[in-house]
Short mmCIF file of C-alpha atoms in Angstrom, two decimals:
data_model
loop_
_atom_site.label_atom_id
_atom_site.label_comp_id
_atom_site.label_asym_id
_atom_site.label_seq_id
_atom_site.Cartn_x
_atom_site.Cartn_y
_atom_site.Cartn_z
CA MET A 73 12.12 3.49 111.90
CA LYS A 74 15.64 2.78 112.91
CA ASP A 75 15.41 -0.50 110.64
CA LEU A 76 14.31 1.55 108.11
CA VAL A 77 17.11 3.81 108.19
CA ARG A 78 19.67 0.91 108.24
CA LEU A 79 18.12 -0.88 105.31
CA TRP A 80 18.16 2.24 103.29
CA TRP A 81 21.32 3.71 104.27
CA VAL A 82 23.49 0.29 103.59
CA SER A 83 21.68 0.26 100.08
CA LEU A 84 23.07 3.48 98.91
CA PRO A 85 25.99 3.44 96.52
CA ASP A 86 28.73 5.61 96.84
CA GLN A 87 28.42 9.15 95.61
CA ALA A 88 30.66 12.04 95.25
CA PRO A 89 29.17 15.40 96.77
CA SER A 90 26.95 17.28 94.32
CA SER A 91 27.73 20.84 95.57
CA SER A 92 30.53 22.64 93.89
CA ALA A 93 31.03 25.02 96.72
CA SER A 94 31.75 22.76 99.52
CA VAL A 95 33.66 20.06 97.48
CA ALA A 96 36.81 20.39 98.90
CA SER A 97 35.92 20.65 102.12
CA SER A 98 33.64 17.70 102.16
CA THR A 99 35.69 15.09 100.30
CA SER A 100 37.54 13.97 103.29
CA SER A 101 34.48 13.61 105.45
CA HIS A 102 32.68 12.08 102.57
CA ALA A 103 35.61 9.20 102.33
CA SER A 104 35.57 8.74 105.89
CA ALA A 105 31.86 8.39 106.12
CA THR A 106 31.85 6.05 103.35
CA ARG A 107 34.38 4.19 105.21
CA THR A 108 32.79 4.13 108.57
CA ARG A 109 29.01 4.61 107.84
CA ASP A 110 27.96 1.26 108.99
CA LYS A 111 29.64 1.77 112.37
CA ASP A 112 28.70 5.70 112.59
CA LEU A 113 24.94 4.18 112.15
CA ILE A 114 25.42 1.77 114.66
CA LEU A 115 26.85 4.75 117.26
CA THR A 116 24.18 7.09 116.31
CA ASP A 117 21.69 4.76 118.27
CA ARG A 118 23.44 5.31 121.27
CA PHE A 119 22.88 8.96 121.24
CA LEU A 120 19.39 9.07 119.37
CA THR A 121 15.97 8.43 120.62
CA ASP A 122 13.26 7.05 118.55
CA ASP A 123 11.56 10.50 118.44
CA VAL A 124 14.44 12.46 117.43
CA LEU A 125 15.66 10.16 114.63
CA ASP A 126 12.05 10.27 113.20
CA GLU A 127 12.19 13.70 113.06
CA LEU A 128 15.75 14.02 111.31
CA TRP A 129 14.66 11.37 109.18
CA ALA A 130 11.71 13.41 107.81
CA TRP A 131 13.87 16.34 107.38
CA PHE A 132 16.22 14.70 105.93
CA CYS A 133 13.77 12.76 103.32
CA ASP A 134 12.76 16.12 101.92
CA ALA A 135 15.83 17.54 101.71
CA ALA A 136 17.31 14.61 99.76
CA GLN A 137 13.95 14.95 97.69
CA ASP A 138 15.01 18.54 96.68
CA GLY A 139 18.90 17.22 95.40
CA VAL A 140 20.92 17.43 98.57
CA ASP A 141 23.65 14.99 98.58
CA PRO A 142 21.86 12.45 100.59
CA GLN A 143 25.11 10.92 102.02
CA LEU A 144 26.72 14.10 102.86
CA MET A 145 23.77 15.25 104.86
CA PHE A 146 23.19 11.70 106.45
CA VAL A 147 27.19 11.69 107.57
CA LYS A 148 26.63 15.26 108.86
CA MET A 149 23.86 14.28 111.15
CA VAL A 150 25.47 11.30 112.15
CA ASN A 151 28.54 13.43 113.34
CA SER A 152 26.13 16.08 115.11
CA ALA A 153 24.62 13.34 116.76
CA ARG A 154 27.93 12.11 118.55
CA LYS A 155 27.36 14.51 121.00
CA PRO A 156 24.71 15.06 123.42
CA TYR A 157 21.76 16.05 120.89
CA VAL A 158 19.51 18.21 123.54
CA ASP A 159 22.84 20.41 124.34
CA HIS A 160 23.60 20.88 120.94
CA LEU A 161 20.05 22.02 120.07
CA THR A 162 20.03 24.83 122.55
CA ALA A 163 23.36 25.85 121.95
CA ILE A 164 23.35 26.33 118.27
CA LYS A 165 22.24 29.55 116.94
CA PRO A 166 21.00 29.94 113.54
CA PRO A 167 24.19 30.41 110.96
CA THR A 168 24.03 33.72 109.02
CA PRO A 169 25.15 31.94 105.37
CA ALA A 170 22.66 30.26 103.54
CA THR A 171 24.33 27.10 102.55
CA PRO A 172 22.21 24.11 101.54
CA GLY A 173 25.29 22.12 102.71
CA GLY A 174 25.31 24.04 106.23
CA ASP A 175 26.00 22.26 109.47
CA VAL A 176 23.30 19.46 110.17
CA ASN A 177 22.78 20.84 113.51
CA ASP A 178 22.27 24.62 112.49
CA ILE A 179 19.73 22.88 109.96
CA VAL A 180 18.00 20.47 112.76
CA SER A 181 17.83 23.40 114.82
CA SER A 182 16.28 25.65 112.22
CA TRP A 183 13.93 23.14 111.25
CA ARG A 184 12.97 22.04 114.71
CA ARG A 185 11.98 25.83 115.68
CA GLY A 186 10.37 26.19 112.39
CA SER A 187 11.72 29.36 111.33
CA SER A 188 10.84 30.07 107.61
CA THR A 189 12.40 33.50 107.36
CA SER A 190 15.88 32.36 108.25
CA THR A 191 17.96 32.21 105.04
CA ALA A 192 20.91 30.37 107.23
CA CYS A 193 19.06 27.00 106.66
CA TYR A 194 17.79 25.00 104.01
CA THR A 195 13.91 24.63 104.12
CA PRO A 196 13.02 21.32 102.63
CA SER A 197 9.69 21.52 100.54
CA LYS A 198 6.47 20.87 102.42
CA ARG A 199 6.19 17.38 101.38
CA THR A 200 4.32 14.47 103.49
CA VAL A 201 6.67 11.62 103.65
CA THR A 202 5.01 8.42 104.59
CA GLU A 203 6.72 5.21 105.77
CA HIS A 204 5.04 3.17 103.12
CA GLU A 205 7.48 4.86 100.42
CA PHE A 206 10.25 2.54 102.57
CA ASP A 207 8.08 -0.52 103.13
CA GLU A 208 9.23 -1.92 99.56
CA PRO A 209 12.38 -3.46 100.50
CA VAL A 210 10.81 -4.67 103.85
CA ARG A 211 7.93 -5.94 101.86
CA ASN A 212 10.42 -7.69 99.28
CA LEU A 213 12.47 -9.51 102.04
CA GLN A 214 9.37 -10.36 103.56
CA ALA A 215 7.83 -11.64 100.45
CA HIS A 216 11.12 -13.59 99.80
CA GLN A 217 11.26 -14.93 103.35
CA THR A 218 7.46 -16.17 102.85
CA GLN A 219 8.36 -17.69 99.64
CA GLN A 220 11.37 -19.52 101.23
CA THR A 221 9.20 -20.85 104.00
CA THR A 222 5.97 -21.76 101.72
CA ILE A 223 8.81 -23.79 99.43
CA THR A 224 10.44 -25.31 102.86
CA GLN A 225 6.73 -26.63 103.65
CA LEU A 226 5.51 -27.46 100.25
CA ARG A 227 9.22 -29.73 100.20
CA HIS A 228 8.46 -30.95 103.49
CA GLU A 229 4.66 -31.54 102.50
CA ASN A 230 6.03 -33.31 99.30
CA GLY A 231 8.28 -35.60 100.93
CA GLN A 232 5.48 -36.40 103.50
CA LEU A 233 3.25 -37.09 100.21
CA GLU A 234 5.97 -39.12 98.81
CA GLY A 235 6.36 -41.09 101.91
CA ASN A 236 2.58 -41.58 102.02
CA ALA A 237 2.85 -42.62 98.40
CA LYS A 238 5.51 -45.39 98.95
CA SER A 239 3.77 -46.74 102.08
CA LEU A 240 0.60 -46.80 99.73
CA THR A 241 2.30 -48.94 97.03
CA SER A 242 4.04 -50.90 99.58
CA THR A 243 0.47 -51.66 101.04
CA ILE A 244 -1.05 -52.27 97.50
CA THR A 245 1.82 -54.48 96.64
CA GLN A 246 1.02 -56.45 100.15
CA LEU A 247 -2.49 -56.62 99.08
CA ARG A 248 -2.16 -57.90 95.81
CA HIS A 249 -0.02 -60.57 97.11
CA GLU A 250 -2.37 -61.30 99.97
CA ASN A 251 -5.18 -61.45 96.93
CA GLY A 252 -3.12 -63.63 94.99
CA GLN A 253 -3.15 -66.03 98.17
CA LEU A 254 -6.38 -65.65 98.56
CA GLU A 255 -7.26 -66.83 94.93
CA ASN A 256 -5.15 -70.14 95.10
CA ASN A 257 -6.75 -70.70 98.30
CA VAL A 258 -10.44 -70.45 96.60
CA SER A 259 -8.75 -72.34 93.62
CA LEU A 260 -7.73 -75.17 96.02
CA LEU A 261 -11.04 -75.14 98.06
CA THR A 262 -12.94 -75.38 94.69
CA SER A 263 -10.74 -78.18 93.54
CA THR A 264 -11.24 -79.66 96.98
CA THR A 265 -14.83 -79.25 97.06
CA THR A 266 -15.27 -80.77 93.63
CA GLN A 267 -13.23 -84.12 94.30
CA LEU A 268 -15.26 -84.45 97.63
CA ARG A 269 -18.67 -84.09 95.76
CA PHE A 270 -17.04 -86.58 93.34
CA GLU A 271 -16.21 -88.96 96.37
CA ASN A 272 -19.64 -88.15 97.72
CA GLU A 273 -21.35 -89.74 94.55
CA GLN A 274 -18.91 -92.75 95.06
CA LEU A 275 -19.97 -93.31 98.39
CA GLU A 276 -23.72 -92.85 97.66
CA TYR A 277 -23.49 -95.24 94.89
CA LYS A 278 -21.73 -97.77 96.94
CA VAL A 279 -24.20 -97.21 99.71
CA LYS A 280 -27.32 -97.98 96.96
CA SER A 281 -25.21 -101.06 95.68
CA LEU A 282 -24.77 -102.18 99.51
CA SER A 283 -28.27 -101.54 100.63
CA SER A 284 -29.49 -103.32 97.27
CA THR A 285 -27.07 -106.55 98.00
CA ILE A 286 -28.14 -106.64 101.49
CA THR A 287 -31.72 -106.55 100.55
CA ASN A 288 -31.16 -109.43 98.16
CA THR A 289 -29.10 -111.42 100.48
CA ILE A 290 -30.78 -111.36 103.64
CA PRO A 291 -34.29 -113.01 103.01
CA PRO A 292 -37.52 -111.59 104.14
CA PRO A 293 -38.75 -113.40 107.51
CA PRO A 294 -40.74 -116.45 106.91
CA LEU A 295 -44.27 -116.81 106.33
CA ARG A 296 -46.22 -119.14 108.41
CA ILE A 297 -49.38 -120.33 106.86
CA ALA A 298 -51.87 -123.17 107.65
CA ILE A 299 -53.21 -125.24 105.08
CA LYS A 300 -57.13 -125.64 105.23
CA SER A 301 -59.60 -127.45 103.12
CA VAL A 302 -62.14 -125.43 101.00
CA GLN A 303 -64.73 -128.59 100.97
CA PHE A 304 -64.36 -129.19 104.72
CA GLY A 305 -63.90 -125.85 106.35
CA SER A 306 -62.28 -126.54 109.84
CA ARG A 307 -60.01 -129.44 108.76
CA TYR A 308 -56.36 -128.52 108.85
CA VAL A 309 -53.26 -130.35 107.41
CA CYS A 310 -51.78 -131.86 110.36
CA MET A 311 -47.92 -133.17 110.14
CA ASN A 312 -45.76 -135.32 113.17
CA GLY A 313 -42.17 -135.71 112.45
CA SER A 314 -40.93 -136.13 115.76
CA ASP A 315 -39.45 -139.64 114.62
CA VAL A 316 -37.82 -138.41 111.49
CA ARG A 317 -34.16 -137.21 112.37
CA SER A 318 -32.19 -138.05 109.17
CA TYR A 319 -33.17 -138.83 105.56
CA LEU A 320 -35.30 -141.73 105.04
CA SER A 321 -35.60 -143.40 101.41
CA ASN A 322 -39.20 -143.72 101.80
CA GLY A 323 -39.82 -140.70 104.19
CA GLY A 324 -41.28 -141.36 107.47
CA GLY A 325 -43.58 -139.78 110.06
CA CYS A 326 -47.16 -139.08 109.59
CA VAL A 327 -49.84 -136.46 107.82
CA ASN A 328 -52.89 -136.59 108.52
CA VAL A 329 -55.90 -134.05 109.40
CA GLN A 330 -57.05 -131.76 112.59
CA THR A 331 -59.65 -129.49 113.41
CA HIS A 332 -57.66 -126.58 114.85
CA ILE A 333 -54.33 -124.78 114.43
CA HIS A 334 -51.61 -125.38 116.53
CA ASN A 335 -47.90 -126.21 116.02
CA TRP A 336 -48.05 -129.40 114.16
CA GLU A 337 -50.57 -127.50 111.77
CA THR A 338 -48.41 -124.61 111.33
CA PHE A 339 -45.76 -124.48 108.21
CA GLU A 340 -43.27 -122.20 107.16
CA LEU A 341 -43.67 -121.58 103.66
CA VAL A 342 -40.00 -121.76 101.65
CA CYS A 343 -39.70 -120.07 98.54
CA HIS A 344 -37.32 -121.37 95.78
CA PRO A 345 -35.45 -118.38 94.01
CA GLY A 346 -35.56 -118.58 90.25
CA LYS A 347 -38.67 -121.30 90.56
CA HIS A 348 -41.99 -119.40 89.95
CA ASN A 349 -44.69 -120.69 92.58
CA ILE A 350 -42.48 -123.33 93.54
CA VAL A 351 -42.55 -123.85 97.39
CA SER A 352 -41.85 -126.25 100.18
CA PHE A 353 -43.70 -126.66 103.74
CA LYS A 354 -41.38 -127.08 106.47
CA SER A 355 -42.62 -127.83 109.94
CA ILE A 356 -42.03 -125.12 112.46
CA CYS A 357 -41.70 -128.03 115.34
CA PHE A 358 -39.34 -130.49 114.01
CA ASP A 359 -36.18 -129.32 112.71
CA ASN A 360 -35.42 -129.66 108.90
CA VAL A 361 -38.42 -131.86 108.44
CA TYR A 362 -40.45 -130.72 105.49
CA LEU A 363 -44.09 -132.15 103.83
CA ARG A 364 -43.31 -135.09 101.01
CA ALA A 365 -45.65 -136.34 98.41
CA ASP A 366 -44.89 -139.75 96.43
CA ALA A 367 -47.46 -140.37 93.67
CA CYS A 368 -45.55 -142.91 91.58
CA CYS A 369 -48.62 -145.61 91.66
CA LEU A 370 -50.86 -142.62 90.70
CA SER A 371 -51.19 -141.71 87.22
CA PRO A 372 -52.87 -138.42 85.95
CA GLY A 373 -56.32 -138.63 85.52
CA GLN A 374 -56.95 -141.38 88.11
CA THR A 375 -59.53 -140.45 90.72
CA PRO A 376 -59.58 -143.28 93.15
CA ARG A 377 -62.24 -142.82 95.73
CA GLU A 378 -60.02 -142.52 98.63
CA GLY A 379 -56.81 -141.34 96.78
CA GLY A 380 -53.77 -142.76 95.92
CA GLY A 381 -50.17 -142.42 96.62
CA ILE A 382 -48.20 -141.53 100.06
CA VAL A 383 -47.90 -138.38 101.74
CA ASN A 384 -45.70 -138.58 104.99
CA CYS A 385 -42.73 -136.54 106.17
CA GLN A 386 -38.82 -136.20 105.07
CA TYR A 387 -35.86 -134.74 106.37
CA GLY A 388 -34.17 -132.32 104.51
CA CYS A 389 -35.83 -130.84 101.00
CA GLY A 390 -35.72 -132.20 97.55
CA GLY A 391 -37.72 -133.30 94.57
CA MET A 392 -40.78 -134.83 96.35
CA GLU A 393 -40.76 -132.00 98.94
CA SER A 394 -41.45 -129.24 96.44
CA PHE A 395 -44.64 -128.09 95.23
CA ARG A 396 -46.32 -125.79 92.72
CA ILE A 397 -48.87 -123.73 93.79
CA SER A 398 -51.62 -122.75 91.42
CA LYS A 399 -54.04 -120.44 92.31
CA VAL A 400 -57.54 -120.03 90.70
CA ARG A 401 -57.97 -116.12 89.86
CA ASP A 402 -60.72 -114.20 92.09
CA GLN A 403 -61.26 -117.46 93.82
CA GLY A 404 -58.62 -117.13 96.67
CA TRP A 405 -57.98 -121.01 96.71
CA VAL A 406 -55.08 -122.95 95.47
CA THR A 407 -54.09 -126.57 94.10
CA ILE A 408 -51.09 -128.22 95.52
CA GLU A 409 -49.09 -130.31 92.88
CA PRO A 410 -45.98 -132.29 93.49
CA VAL A 411 -43.21 -131.04 91.31
CA GLU A 412 -41.69 -134.61 90.71
CA PHE A 413 -45.24 -135.61 89.88
CA PRO A 414 -47.08 -133.20 87.78
CA GLY A 415 -50.78 -133.88 86.96
CA ARG A 416 -51.34 -135.08 90.68
CA PHE A 417 -52.83 -132.85 93.57
CA LEU A 418 -52.87 -133.07 97.32
CA LYS A 419 -55.95 -134.29 98.47
CA LEU A 420 -57.76 -134.13 101.91
CA ASN A 421 -60.63 -136.07 102.89
CA GLY A 422 -62.59 -134.76 105.78
CA ASN A 423 -64.31 -138.06 106.72
CA TRP A 424 -61.12 -140.07 106.99
CA LEU A 425 -59.01 -138.45 109.80
CA HIS A 426 -56.20 -140.80 109.53
CA GLY A 427 -53.98 -139.64 106.56
CA MET A 428 -53.62 -137.29 103.74
CA LYS A 429 -53.48 -138.51 99.82
CA LEU A 430 -52.89 -137.78 96.20
CA GLN A 431 -55.74 -137.51 93.37
CA GLY A 432 -55.20 -137.50 89.58
CA LYS A 433 -57.59 -134.19 88.90
CA ALA A 434 -58.38 -131.34 90.93
CA ASP A 435 -61.75 -131.42 92.46
CA ALA A 436 -63.45 -130.26 95.30
CA GLY A 437 -61.07 -132.41 97.81
CA GLU A 438 -58.13 -130.94 96.28
CA LYS A 439 -58.68 -127.07 96.69
CA PHE A 440 -57.09 -125.62 99.81
CA TYR A 441 -56.69 -121.99 101.64
CA LEU A 442 -53.42 -120.93 102.81
CA VAL A 443 -54.13 -119.09 105.82
CA ILE A 444 -51.28 -116.97 107.22
CA VAL A 445 -50.55 -117.70 110.99
CA PRO A 446 -49.27 -115.02 112.87
#
């Protein structure tokens, strides 16, 4: 209530007294009250309790509502409050003149006693004054403070949002930069992968070429065979080249027939690249010694009973040491024809155990099996 009194009193404009009967007597008091009203109001708090001030304020509101000069009445109330208030109330008697602007103590005393018959005091109208009528300035002030607080809070939150926006913008920029770096790394990795694939394809091609070269360069392991007669089933060509250690113009050693397969009866079948069905028979016991056939004295078509020509050994491989193998289809046997002497064929006579001969045509004694020796 005291706060409402202060707020209302300070907001009052300076006014002249409205009662013509007391203009002369109240002019100086009104001027003095106008100059010192703030101070008087503060001093009033020292003598008035909250209950007394509430009563005075209620009466004063009723009086002001009925046209009494509010400033003058409030000054009188303040002046009366400077003295001990309780003593003042007990010592005052109801005044005889009925003046609305009488002493405030008389008015308050009369009002407190509830005297409705006395004509010496001013009787306000019976209207109930509530505190809500004086809440508007306070509400306005509180609303203003609330608005200021809200504005301050909103500014603070806006500043936080701006800071967050800046931080987010910086983060987005950094992420974009990192994304650009990642895209560059992906592009570089893709280029590197493509290059590695190209190099891998080149290496695969080189490996295939090298494998083909190795396959063509390294000959297969030598094929070991024995030459078996078709006519005489258990007879094999036997070659002894123990005394052939160098090239001999007419050849050397001994080639005859044997009834079993051993080292002298085993030959290494040597193929000649680029020459179809041309082979040589190399001994596995005597180094660089080959089977040799010389049919210079035997013409094609001649068929001597015991055969003709010379079959022996030679150091190294030449024309007389090369033979053409002719296989008869679906029969499994072959004929052996010297390359240097076409139309002459190797002949084995099972009844003659001392040598091999040549014949001018292929007949029963000129047919052989090539038996693979493990």
